[in-house]
């Protein structure tokens, strides 16, 4: 059996799904994975053309095949191999099928003589959202909330979903139950502290900071919140229509996501959309004052002029002044 999986990042979810399905149907089957980015394609071809005398079934995976300069030749070679004892999976990153008409025409020809499945995946966020909804039975709001916390790396999404499923067992999904065990636990608690500070619930924030000493994490998170709110206001001044429902926001977000990068990746659109509720709490003048205050406190802490706890606690009070 030959599988050709193509699309953007979420194709990896389909790859993992197919892999799990093959392994369930063939207990003990051996898996061999080769990565073109690591120049392992020659090893893949050697293994592809080798038939074990012991006759056991095996899975052969070629990852990042888009990096091959001769993908059409490679597919032709694969189609001529005896597949009775092999499951062959080729992973191919592509932004859309229209640019690969020749490739898909060839795959149609191959399917006439070799049992072939071509899986096209697009719309990463939609695929990841559907995966979470199907596995955790979450609604759209809770799905987006979870995605905004764990990110959009398909492997991480799958691992976190499996962990949550195992943790909940037969119980229905409840964010309050699972928030303490997802991998972004510390980051989420700091995010909650920022939200509580904006709401005026500063006693709980002070207690958390004294207990954990996460003063700098809170400072950077609050700084990021203020800067994001200012960016949203500035972008609206430039003519971007960012208010309204989430689906409308997402289409506009594609044009402006370059302004909201976190760790070299654009922030999840729901995470940015969710900031709008906090705009009601601040004037533009106050946001600018808070931005300067965050910078000033960070500078004074790093130069030793101000203790962390005193500086950050002063910021908490300033937000609510």
XYZ file of C-alpha atoms in Angstrom:
321
model
C 0.000 0.000 0.000
C 1.314 3.445 -0.940
C 0.281 6.656 0.851
C 1.142 10.137 -0.403
C 0.372 12.766 2.227
C 0.645 16.411 1.234
C -0.328 19.800 2.559
C 0.912 22.191 5.211
C 1.820 21.440 8.839
C -1.418 19.703 9.806
C -0.657 16.884 7.353
C 1.387 15.418 10.209
C -1.848 14.637 12.070
C -3.005 12.543 9.125
C 0.418 10.886 8.966
C 0.173 9.892 12.646
C -3.406 8.676 12.160
C -2.413 6.444 9.237
C 0.608 5.140 11.135
C -1.544 4.218 14.150
C -4.089 2.501 11.918
C -1.434 0.387 10.158
C 0.115 -0.639 13.485
C -3.252 -1.654 14.944
C -3.957 -3.873 11.942
C -0.415 -5.314 11.955
C 0.783 -5.840 15.565
C 4.575 -5.927 15.789
C 5.132 -4.451 12.323
C 8.522 -2.744 11.929
C 8.707 0.963 11.077
C 11.608 2.648 9.277
C 11.635 6.430 8.838
C 13.991 8.406 6.586
C 14.303 12.188 6.332
C 15.316 13.904 3.085
C 16.441 16.949 5.108
C 19.021 14.657 6.758
C 20.052 13.259 3.347
C 18.614 9.836 4.152
C 16.782 9.364 0.847
C 19.421 6.913 -0.474
C 18.852 4.725 2.590
C 15.119 4.869 1.911
C 15.610 3.631 -1.668
C 17.906 0.829 -0.495
C 15.302 -0.320 2.001
C 12.508 0.086 -0.533
C 14.208 -2.277 -2.987
C 15.227 -4.823 -0.373
C 12.886 -7.715 0.381
C 13.606 -9.544 3.620
C 13.989 -13.322 3.347
C 11.981 -13.594 6.574
C 8.960 -12.087 4.843
C 7.762 -9.761 7.603
C 5.722 -6.658 6.816
C 7.251 -3.218 7.313
C 6.414 0.481 7.141
C 8.748 2.744 5.166
C 8.387 6.497 5.624
C 10.093 9.205 3.582
C 9.689 12.556 5.315
C 10.043 16.031 3.750
C 10.054 14.647 0.206
C 9.436 18.170 -1.148
C 13.185 18.718 -0.699
C 13.907 16.196 -3.456
C 14.608 17.753 -6.826
C 13.218 14.739 -8.696
C 9.999 13.845 -6.904
C 8.325 12.625 -10.123
C 11.172 10.156 -10.759
C 11.003 9.000 -7.157
C 7.268 8.350 -7.380
C 7.764 6.334 -10.555
C 10.389 4.205 -8.777
C 8.061 3.651 -5.829
C 5.220 2.583 -8.117
C 7.391 -0.163 -9.617
C 8.231 -1.772 -6.281
C 6.455 -4.898 -5.048
C 4.179 -3.679 -2.226
C 2.844 -6.965 -0.849
C 5.000 -6.749 2.291
C 5.355 -2.969 2.511
C 3.414 0.090 3.525
C 5.110 3.111 1.947
C 4.344 6.624 3.185
C 5.713 9.723 1.457
C 5.360 13.026 3.301
C 5.292 16.113 1.056
C 4.907 19.726 2.160
C 2.973 21.881 -0.271
C 0.935 25.068 0.073
C -1.696 24.013 -2.434
C -2.414 21.452 -5.129
C -2.798 23.971 -7.976
C 0.968 24.453 -8.181
C 1.494 20.683 -8.474
C -0.801 19.641 -11.323
C 1.915 17.503 -12.934
C 2.581 15.747 -9.644
C -1.070 14.855 -9.024
C -1.555 13.713 -12.615
C 1.340 11.288 -12.074
C -0.178 10.071 -8.811
C -3.449 9.350 -10.638
C -1.494 7.223 -13.136
C 0.333 5.393 -10.344
C -2.950 4.556 -8.604
C -4.002 2.539 -11.663
C -1.290 -0.058 -11.048
C -0.440 0.344 -7.350
C -2.913 0.600 -4.480
C -2.494 4.286 -3.662
C -4.073 6.806 -1.328
C -3.415 10.501 -1.882
C -4.270 12.607 1.170
C -4.391 16.387 0.731
C -4.555 18.529 3.847
C -4.951 22.286 3.912
C -6.272 24.875 6.370
C -4.039 23.937 9.299
C -6.076 25.617 12.001
C -9.328 24.014 10.805
C -7.752 20.546 10.771
C -6.259 20.977 14.237
C -9.546 22.362 15.577
C -11.491 19.426 14.160
C -8.991 16.989 15.661
C -9.455 18.505 19.135
C -13.257 18.649 18.779
C -13.489 15.027 17.678
C -11.233 13.720 20.446
C -12.235 15.932 23.384
C -15.825 16.820 22.372
C -15.111 20.521 22.906
C -17.090 23.428 21.508
C -15.509 26.038 19.246
C -14.680 28.477 22.056
C -12.957 25.860 24.245
C -11.140 24.426 21.216
C -9.686 27.816 20.304
C -8.796 28.467 23.926
C -6.836 25.226 24.126
C -5.133 25.775 20.760
C -4.054 29.259 21.767
C -2.298 27.769 24.798
C -0.630 24.672 23.369
C 0.198 26.094 19.937
C -0.286 24.585 16.464
C 2.524 22.068 16.220
C 0.635 18.893 15.185
C 2.835 16.531 17.237
C 2.376 18.642 20.343
C -1.371 18.966 19.753
C -1.683 15.182 19.434
C 0.423 14.540 22.547
C -1.506 17.067 24.633
C -4.879 15.733 23.437
C -3.869 12.144 24.249
C -2.670 13.255 27.680
C -5.936 15.101 28.362
C -8.039 12.121 27.181
C -6.123 9.790 29.463
C -6.469 12.209 32.380
C -10.233 12.705 31.959
C -11.133 9.097 31.215
C -14.907 8.969 30.740
C -15.465 12.419 32.251
C -16.502 15.306 29.959
C -13.959 17.962 29.032
C -13.545 20.664 31.674
C -10.795 23.234 31.268
C -10.587 23.864 35.011
C -9.804 20.172 35.545
C -7.092 19.911 32.901
C -5.363 23.288 33.071
C -3.002 22.133 35.828
C -1.555 19.297 33.736
C -1.129 20.728 30.229
C 2.443 21.520 29.198
C 1.976 25.274 29.303
C 0.940 25.253 32.949
C 3.319 27.952 34.194
C 2.733 30.202 31.203
C -1.016 29.862 31.635
C -0.930 30.813 35.307
C 1.088 33.924 34.421
C -1.448 34.703 31.690
C -4.213 34.336 34.313
C -2.345 36.739 36.595
C -2.298 39.354 33.829
C -6.040 38.875 33.263
C -6.775 39.124 36.992
C -4.631 42.248 37.291
C -6.626 43.916 34.529
C -9.878 42.894 36.266
C -8.629 44.362 39.543
C -8.237 41.019 41.366
C -4.809 42.000 42.603
C -4.776 40.151 45.953
C -4.630 36.738 44.237
C -1.953 38.046 41.866
C 0.226 39.307 44.715
C -0.118 35.971 46.538
C 0.835 33.993 43.421
C 3.876 36.163 42.715
C 5.105 35.964 46.313
C 4.718 32.191 46.269
C 6.295 31.465 42.858
C 8.700 34.429 42.451
C 7.624 34.635 38.800
C 8.066 38.403 38.844
C 9.952 38.712 35.557
C 7.634 36.300 33.760
C 4.685 38.420 34.850
C 6.460 41.643 33.863
C 7.209 40.383 30.349
C 3.672 39.019 29.957
C 2.099 42.316 31.043
C 4.464 44.218 28.761
C 3.378 41.966 25.881
C -0.289 42.508 26.691
C 0.074 46.287 26.668
C 2.078 46.273 23.427
C -0.489 43.999 21.727
C -3.352 46.294 22.702
C -1.463 49.299 21.347
C -0.737 47.469 18.083
C -4.422 46.622 17.664
C -5.396 50.268 18.123
C -2.707 51.423 15.672
C -3.773 48.862 13.057
C -7.380 49.996 13.346
C -6.181 53.566 12.809
C -4.537 52.327 9.593
C -7.855 50.991 8.334
C -7.898 47.341 9.379
C -11.385 46.249 10.468
C -10.565 43.970 13.362
C -13.749 44.079 15.429
C -16.672 41.712 15.117
C -16.935 37.924 15.269
C -13.963 35.592 15.345
C -14.301 34.348 11.762
C -14.229 37.917 10.432
C -11.213 38.671 12.583
C -9.321 35.605 11.289
C -9.549 36.725 7.678
C -8.133 40.153 8.592
C -5.531 38.615 10.897
C -3.852 36.884 7.951
C -2.885 40.362 6.664
C -1.423 41.561 9.975
C -0.065 38.436 11.702
C 3.516 39.534 10.967
C 3.070 42.093 13.770
C 2.261 39.435 16.375
C 5.138 36.978 16.320
C 5.955 34.963 19.461
C 8.999 32.657 19.491
C 9.412 33.062 15.716
C 5.797 32.050 15.002
C 2.708 34.252 14.618
C 0.499 34.232 17.710
C -2.662 32.150 17.414
C -5.473 34.357 16.042
C -7.797 33.512 18.929
C -5.170 34.632 21.454
C -4.995 38.034 19.753
C -8.763 38.261 19.183
C -9.302 37.550 22.879
C -7.385 40.743 23.785
C -10.234 42.989 22.632
C -12.181 42.592 25.846
C -9.278 44.263 27.670
C -9.321 47.362 25.461
C -12.409 48.543 27.341
C -10.281 48.922 30.469
C -7.730 51.356 29.047
C -7.408 54.617 27.220
C -4.682 54.952 24.600
C -2.917 57.415 26.915
C -2.879 54.914 29.786
C -1.594 52.102 27.569
C 1.323 54.267 26.477
C 2.034 55.162 30.087
C 1.974 51.483 31.082
C 4.269 50.565 28.177
C 6.806 53.111 29.395
C 6.343 51.907 32.986
C 7.059 48.280 32.003
C 10.222 49.341 30.176
C 11.339 51.527 33.094
C 10.776 48.797 35.698
C 12.603 46.203 33.589
C 15.553 48.568 33.154
C 15.700 49.415 36.874
C 15.533 45.749 37.895
C 18.297 44.733 35.478
C 20.563 47.576 36.607
C 19.998 46.739 40.274
C 18.223 49.987 41.105
C 14.974 48.249 42.019
C 14.171 44.848 43.619
C 12.017 42.587 41.432
C 9.175 42.209 43.905
C 8.845 45.927 44.624
C 9.029 46.891 40.929
C 6.465 44.357 39.750
C 4.087 44.968 42.628
C 4.241 48.688 41.780
C 3.266 47.793 38.197
C 0.280 45.767 39.404
C -0.918 48.793 41.344
C -0.268 51.098 38.378
C -2.479 48.992 36.080
C -5.389 49.510 38.469
C -4.812 53.190 39.180
